[in-house]
Tab-separated table of N, CA and C in Angstrom:
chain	number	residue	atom	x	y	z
A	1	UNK	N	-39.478	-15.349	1.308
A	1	UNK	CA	-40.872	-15.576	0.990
A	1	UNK	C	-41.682	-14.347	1.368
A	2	UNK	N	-42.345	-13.677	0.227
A	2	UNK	CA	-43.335	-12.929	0.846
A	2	UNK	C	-44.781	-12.925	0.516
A	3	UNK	N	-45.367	-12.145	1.852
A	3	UNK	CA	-47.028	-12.948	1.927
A	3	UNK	C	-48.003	-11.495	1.384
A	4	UNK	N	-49.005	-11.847	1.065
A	4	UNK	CA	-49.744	-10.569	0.568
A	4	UNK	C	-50.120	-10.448	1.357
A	5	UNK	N	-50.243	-8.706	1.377
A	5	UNK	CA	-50.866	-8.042	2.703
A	5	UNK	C	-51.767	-6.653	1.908
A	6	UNK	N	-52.451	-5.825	2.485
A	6	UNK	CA	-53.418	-5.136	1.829
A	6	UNK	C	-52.696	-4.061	0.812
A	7	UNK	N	-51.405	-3.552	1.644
A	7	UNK	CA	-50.795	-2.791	0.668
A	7	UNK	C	-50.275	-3.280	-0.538
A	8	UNK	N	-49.748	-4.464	-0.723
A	8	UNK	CA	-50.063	-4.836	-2.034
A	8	UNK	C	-50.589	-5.143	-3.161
A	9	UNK	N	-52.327	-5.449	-2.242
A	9	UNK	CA	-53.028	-5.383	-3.393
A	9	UNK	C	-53.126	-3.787	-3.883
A	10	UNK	N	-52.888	-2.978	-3.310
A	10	UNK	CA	-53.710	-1.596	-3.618
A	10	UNK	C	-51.755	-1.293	-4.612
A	11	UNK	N	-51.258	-1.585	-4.889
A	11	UNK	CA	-49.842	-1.706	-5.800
A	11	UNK	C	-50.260	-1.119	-7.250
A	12	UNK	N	-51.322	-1.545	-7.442
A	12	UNK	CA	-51.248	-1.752	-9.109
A	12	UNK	C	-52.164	-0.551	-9.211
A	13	UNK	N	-53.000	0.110	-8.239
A	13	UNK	CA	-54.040	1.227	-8.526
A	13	UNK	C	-53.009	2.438	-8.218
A	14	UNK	N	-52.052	2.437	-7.513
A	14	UNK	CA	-50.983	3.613	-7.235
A	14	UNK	C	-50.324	3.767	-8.469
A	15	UNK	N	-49.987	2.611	-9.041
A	15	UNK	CA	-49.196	2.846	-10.560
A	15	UNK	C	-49.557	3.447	-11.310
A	16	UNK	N	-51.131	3.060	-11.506
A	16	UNK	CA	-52.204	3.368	-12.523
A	16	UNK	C	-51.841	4.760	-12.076
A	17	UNK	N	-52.511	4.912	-10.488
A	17	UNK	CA	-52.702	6.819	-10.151
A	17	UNK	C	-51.207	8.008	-10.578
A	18	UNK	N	-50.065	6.884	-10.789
A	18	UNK	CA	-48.847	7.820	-10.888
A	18	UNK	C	-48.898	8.312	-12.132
A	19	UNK	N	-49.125	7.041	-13.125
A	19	UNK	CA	-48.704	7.334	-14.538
A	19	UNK	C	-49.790	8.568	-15.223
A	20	UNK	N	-51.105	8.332	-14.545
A	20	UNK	CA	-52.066	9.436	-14.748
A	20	UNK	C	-51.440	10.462	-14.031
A	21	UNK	N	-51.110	11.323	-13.101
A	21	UNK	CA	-50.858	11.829	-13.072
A	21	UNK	C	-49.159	12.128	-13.597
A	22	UNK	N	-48.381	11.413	-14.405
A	22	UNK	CA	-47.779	11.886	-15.411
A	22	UNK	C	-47.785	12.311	-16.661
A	23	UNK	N	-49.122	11.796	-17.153
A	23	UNK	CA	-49.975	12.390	-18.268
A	23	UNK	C	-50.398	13.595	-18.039
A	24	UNK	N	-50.935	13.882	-17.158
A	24	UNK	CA	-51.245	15.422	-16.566
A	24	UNK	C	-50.254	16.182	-16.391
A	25	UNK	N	-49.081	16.098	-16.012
A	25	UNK	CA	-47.969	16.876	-15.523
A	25	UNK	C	-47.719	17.801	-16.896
A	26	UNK	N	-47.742	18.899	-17.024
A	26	UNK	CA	-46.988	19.779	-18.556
A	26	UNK	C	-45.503	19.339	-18.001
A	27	UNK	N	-45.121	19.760	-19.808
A	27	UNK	CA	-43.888	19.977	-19.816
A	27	UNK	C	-43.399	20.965	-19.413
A	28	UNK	N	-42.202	20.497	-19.185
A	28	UNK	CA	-41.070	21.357	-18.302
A	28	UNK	C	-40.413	22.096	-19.256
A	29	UNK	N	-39.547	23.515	-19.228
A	29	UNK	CA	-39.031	24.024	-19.948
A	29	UNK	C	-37.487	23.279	-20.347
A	30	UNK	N	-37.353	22.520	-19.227
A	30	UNK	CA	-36.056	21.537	-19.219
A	30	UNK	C	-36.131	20.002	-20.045
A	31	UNK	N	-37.268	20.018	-20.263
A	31	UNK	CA	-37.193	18.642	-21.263
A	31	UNK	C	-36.702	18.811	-22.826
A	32	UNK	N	-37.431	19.831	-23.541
A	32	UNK	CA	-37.324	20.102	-24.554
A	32	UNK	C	-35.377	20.636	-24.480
A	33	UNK	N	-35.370	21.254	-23.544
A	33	UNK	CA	-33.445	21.842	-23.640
A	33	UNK	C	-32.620	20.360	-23.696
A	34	UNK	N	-32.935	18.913	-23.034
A	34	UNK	CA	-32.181	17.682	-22.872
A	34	UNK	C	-32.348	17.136	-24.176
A	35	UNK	N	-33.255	17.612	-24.863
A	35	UNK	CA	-33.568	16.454	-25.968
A	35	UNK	C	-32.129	17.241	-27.205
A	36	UNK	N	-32.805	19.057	-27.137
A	36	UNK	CA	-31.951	19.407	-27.410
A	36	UNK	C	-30.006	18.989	-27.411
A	37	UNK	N	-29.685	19.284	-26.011
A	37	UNK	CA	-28.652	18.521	-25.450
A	37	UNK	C	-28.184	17.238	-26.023
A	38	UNK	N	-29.009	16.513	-26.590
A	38	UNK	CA	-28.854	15.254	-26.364
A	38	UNK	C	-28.666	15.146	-28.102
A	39	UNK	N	-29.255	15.753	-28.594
A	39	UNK	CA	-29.100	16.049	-30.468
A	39	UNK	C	-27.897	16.377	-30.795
A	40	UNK	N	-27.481	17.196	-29.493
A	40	UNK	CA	-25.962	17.885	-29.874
A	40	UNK	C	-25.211	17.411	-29.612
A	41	UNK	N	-25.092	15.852	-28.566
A	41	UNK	CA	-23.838	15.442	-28.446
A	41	UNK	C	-23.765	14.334	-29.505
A	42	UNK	N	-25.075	13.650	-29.831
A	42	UNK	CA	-25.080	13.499	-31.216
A	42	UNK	C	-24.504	13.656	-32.543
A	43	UNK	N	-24.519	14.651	-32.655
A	43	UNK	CA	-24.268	15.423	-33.782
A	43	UNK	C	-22.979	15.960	-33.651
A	44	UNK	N	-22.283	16.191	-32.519
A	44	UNK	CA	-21.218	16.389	-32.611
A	44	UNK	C	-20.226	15.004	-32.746
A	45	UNK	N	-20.491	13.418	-32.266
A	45	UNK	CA	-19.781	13.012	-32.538
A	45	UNK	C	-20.383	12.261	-34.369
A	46	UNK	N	-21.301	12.290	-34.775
A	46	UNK	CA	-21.069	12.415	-36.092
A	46	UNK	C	-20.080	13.612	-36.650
A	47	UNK	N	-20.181	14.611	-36.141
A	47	UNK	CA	-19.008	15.504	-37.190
A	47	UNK	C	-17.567	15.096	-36.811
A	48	UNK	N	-17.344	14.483	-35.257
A	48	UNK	CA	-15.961	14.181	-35.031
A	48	UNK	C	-15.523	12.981	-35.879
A	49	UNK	N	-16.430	11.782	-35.164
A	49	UNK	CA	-15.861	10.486	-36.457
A	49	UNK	C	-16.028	9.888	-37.560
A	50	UNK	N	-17.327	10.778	-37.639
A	50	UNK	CA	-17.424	9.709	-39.076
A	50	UNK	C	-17.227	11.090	-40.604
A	51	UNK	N	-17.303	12.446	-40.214
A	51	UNK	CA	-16.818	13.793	-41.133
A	51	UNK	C	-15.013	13.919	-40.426
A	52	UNK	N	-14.949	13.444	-39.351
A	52	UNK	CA	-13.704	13.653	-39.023
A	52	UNK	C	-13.272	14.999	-39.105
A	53	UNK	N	-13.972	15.808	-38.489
A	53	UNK	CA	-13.879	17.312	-38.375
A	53	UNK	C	-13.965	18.059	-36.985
A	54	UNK	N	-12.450	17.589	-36.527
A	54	UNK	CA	-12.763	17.853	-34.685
A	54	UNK	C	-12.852	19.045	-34.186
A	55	UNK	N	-12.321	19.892	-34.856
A	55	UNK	CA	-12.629	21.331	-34.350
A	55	UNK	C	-14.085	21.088	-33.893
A	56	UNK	N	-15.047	21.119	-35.329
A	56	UNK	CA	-16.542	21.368	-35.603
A	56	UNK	C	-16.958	20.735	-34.386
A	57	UNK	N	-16.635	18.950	-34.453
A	57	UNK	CA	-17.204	18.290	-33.024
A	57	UNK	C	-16.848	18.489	-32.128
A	58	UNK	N	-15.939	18.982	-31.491
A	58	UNK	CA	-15.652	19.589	-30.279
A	58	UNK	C	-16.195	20.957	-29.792
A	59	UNK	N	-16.576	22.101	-30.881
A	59	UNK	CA	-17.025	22.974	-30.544
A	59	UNK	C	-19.101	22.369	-31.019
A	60	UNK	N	-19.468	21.872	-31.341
A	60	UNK	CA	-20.646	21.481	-30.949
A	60	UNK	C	-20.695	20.555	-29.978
A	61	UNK	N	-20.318	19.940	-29.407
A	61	UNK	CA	-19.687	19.171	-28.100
A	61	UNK	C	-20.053	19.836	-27.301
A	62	UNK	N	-19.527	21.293	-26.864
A	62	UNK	CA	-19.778	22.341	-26.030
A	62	UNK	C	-21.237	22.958	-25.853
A	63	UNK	N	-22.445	22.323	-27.141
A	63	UNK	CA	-23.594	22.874	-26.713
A	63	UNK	C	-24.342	22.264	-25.860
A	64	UNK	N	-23.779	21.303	-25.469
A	64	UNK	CA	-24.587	20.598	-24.635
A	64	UNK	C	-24.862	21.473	-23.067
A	65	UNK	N	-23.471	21.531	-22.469
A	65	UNK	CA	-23.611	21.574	-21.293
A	65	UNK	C	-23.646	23.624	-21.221
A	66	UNK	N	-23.443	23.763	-22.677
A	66	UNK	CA	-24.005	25.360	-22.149
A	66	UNK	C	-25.980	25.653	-22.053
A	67	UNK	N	-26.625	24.206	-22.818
A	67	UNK	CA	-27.857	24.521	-22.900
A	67	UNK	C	-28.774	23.905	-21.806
A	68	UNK	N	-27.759	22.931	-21.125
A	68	UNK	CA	-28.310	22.360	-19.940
A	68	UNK	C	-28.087	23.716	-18.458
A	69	UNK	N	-27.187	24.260	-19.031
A	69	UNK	CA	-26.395	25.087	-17.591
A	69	UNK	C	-27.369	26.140	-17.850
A	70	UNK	N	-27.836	26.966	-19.170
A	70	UNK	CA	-28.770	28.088	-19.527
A	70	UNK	C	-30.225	27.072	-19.006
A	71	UNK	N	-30.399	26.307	-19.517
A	71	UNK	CA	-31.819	25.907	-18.478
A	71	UNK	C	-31.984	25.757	-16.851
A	72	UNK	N	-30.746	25.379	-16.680
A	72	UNK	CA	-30.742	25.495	-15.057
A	72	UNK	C	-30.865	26.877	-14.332
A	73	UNK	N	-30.309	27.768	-15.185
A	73	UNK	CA	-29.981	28.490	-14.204
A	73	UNK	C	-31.308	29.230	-14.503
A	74	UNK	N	-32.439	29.317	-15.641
A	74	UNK	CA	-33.316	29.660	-15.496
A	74	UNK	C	-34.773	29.144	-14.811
A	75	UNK	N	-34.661	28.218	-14.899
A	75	UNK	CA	-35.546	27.093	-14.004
A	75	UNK	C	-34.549	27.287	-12.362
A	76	UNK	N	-34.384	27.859	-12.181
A	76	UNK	CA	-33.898	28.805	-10.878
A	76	UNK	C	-34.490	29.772	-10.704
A	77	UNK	N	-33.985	30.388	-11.606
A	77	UNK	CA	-34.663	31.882	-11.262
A	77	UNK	C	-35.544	32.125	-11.189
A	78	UNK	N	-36.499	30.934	-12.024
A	78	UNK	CA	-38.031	30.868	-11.602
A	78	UNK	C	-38.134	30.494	-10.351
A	79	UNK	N	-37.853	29.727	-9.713
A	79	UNK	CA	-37.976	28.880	-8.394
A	79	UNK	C	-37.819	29.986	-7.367
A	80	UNK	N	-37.056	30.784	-7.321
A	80	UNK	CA	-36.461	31.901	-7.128
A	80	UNK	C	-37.493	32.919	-6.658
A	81	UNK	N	-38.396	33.443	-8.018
A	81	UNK	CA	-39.128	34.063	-8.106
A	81	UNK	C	-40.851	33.727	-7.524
A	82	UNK	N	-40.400	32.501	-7.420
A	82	UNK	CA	-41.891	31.565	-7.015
A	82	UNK	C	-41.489	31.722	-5.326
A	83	UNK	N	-40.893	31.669	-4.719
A	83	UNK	CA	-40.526	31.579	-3.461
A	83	UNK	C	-40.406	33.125	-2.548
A	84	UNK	N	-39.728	34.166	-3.419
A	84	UNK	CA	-39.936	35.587	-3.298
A	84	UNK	C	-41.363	36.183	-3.236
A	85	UNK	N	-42.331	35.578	-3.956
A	85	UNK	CA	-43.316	36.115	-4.031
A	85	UNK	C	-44.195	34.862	-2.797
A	86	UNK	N	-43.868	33.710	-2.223
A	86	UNK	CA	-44.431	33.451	-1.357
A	86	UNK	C	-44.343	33.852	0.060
A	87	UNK	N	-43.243	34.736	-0.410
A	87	UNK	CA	-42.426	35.069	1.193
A	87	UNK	C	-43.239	36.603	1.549
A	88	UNK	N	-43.836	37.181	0.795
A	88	UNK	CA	-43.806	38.391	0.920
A	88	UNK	C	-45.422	38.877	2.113
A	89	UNK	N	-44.940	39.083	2.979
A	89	UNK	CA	-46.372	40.258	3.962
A	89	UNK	C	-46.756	41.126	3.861
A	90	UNK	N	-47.202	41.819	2.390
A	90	UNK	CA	-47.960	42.443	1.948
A	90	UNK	C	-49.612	42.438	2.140
């Protein structure tokens, strides 16, 4: 059994405050690369089963995790670069 207490009423104005501030948030350079990602594993198993062309789907298969691994490692190097330049006593 549970009893209302103040933090619950204030529940539904935090939600409100999150989702607004997910409307605000820009996009990430990593969203647009997953959707990507996500077209390609797609699309590769249309060319594997239903064109039945496994080479093709297996080597588009492979774009996935090279376009997730190329976004990572650049959304690093930013992070990277954001942190280098906070460090600096100039």
């Amino acid at each position: 059994m549970t009893t209302l207490t103040e933090s619950d009423e204030s529940e539904p104005e935090s939600e409100f405050d999150e989702l607004e501030a997910l409307e605000e948030t820009p996009l990430s350079s990593g969203d647009p690369v997953s959707v990507a990602a996500a077209l390609s594993v797609a699309y590769s198993w249309y060319l594997f089963y239903l064109k039945e062309d496994k080479v093709a789907g297996l080597f588009v298969g492979l774009w996935a995790p090279t376009l997730l691994g190329a976004a990572a490692y650049f959304q690093q190097k930013e992070l990277y670069a954001k942190l280098e330049k906070g460090l600096t006593f100039a």
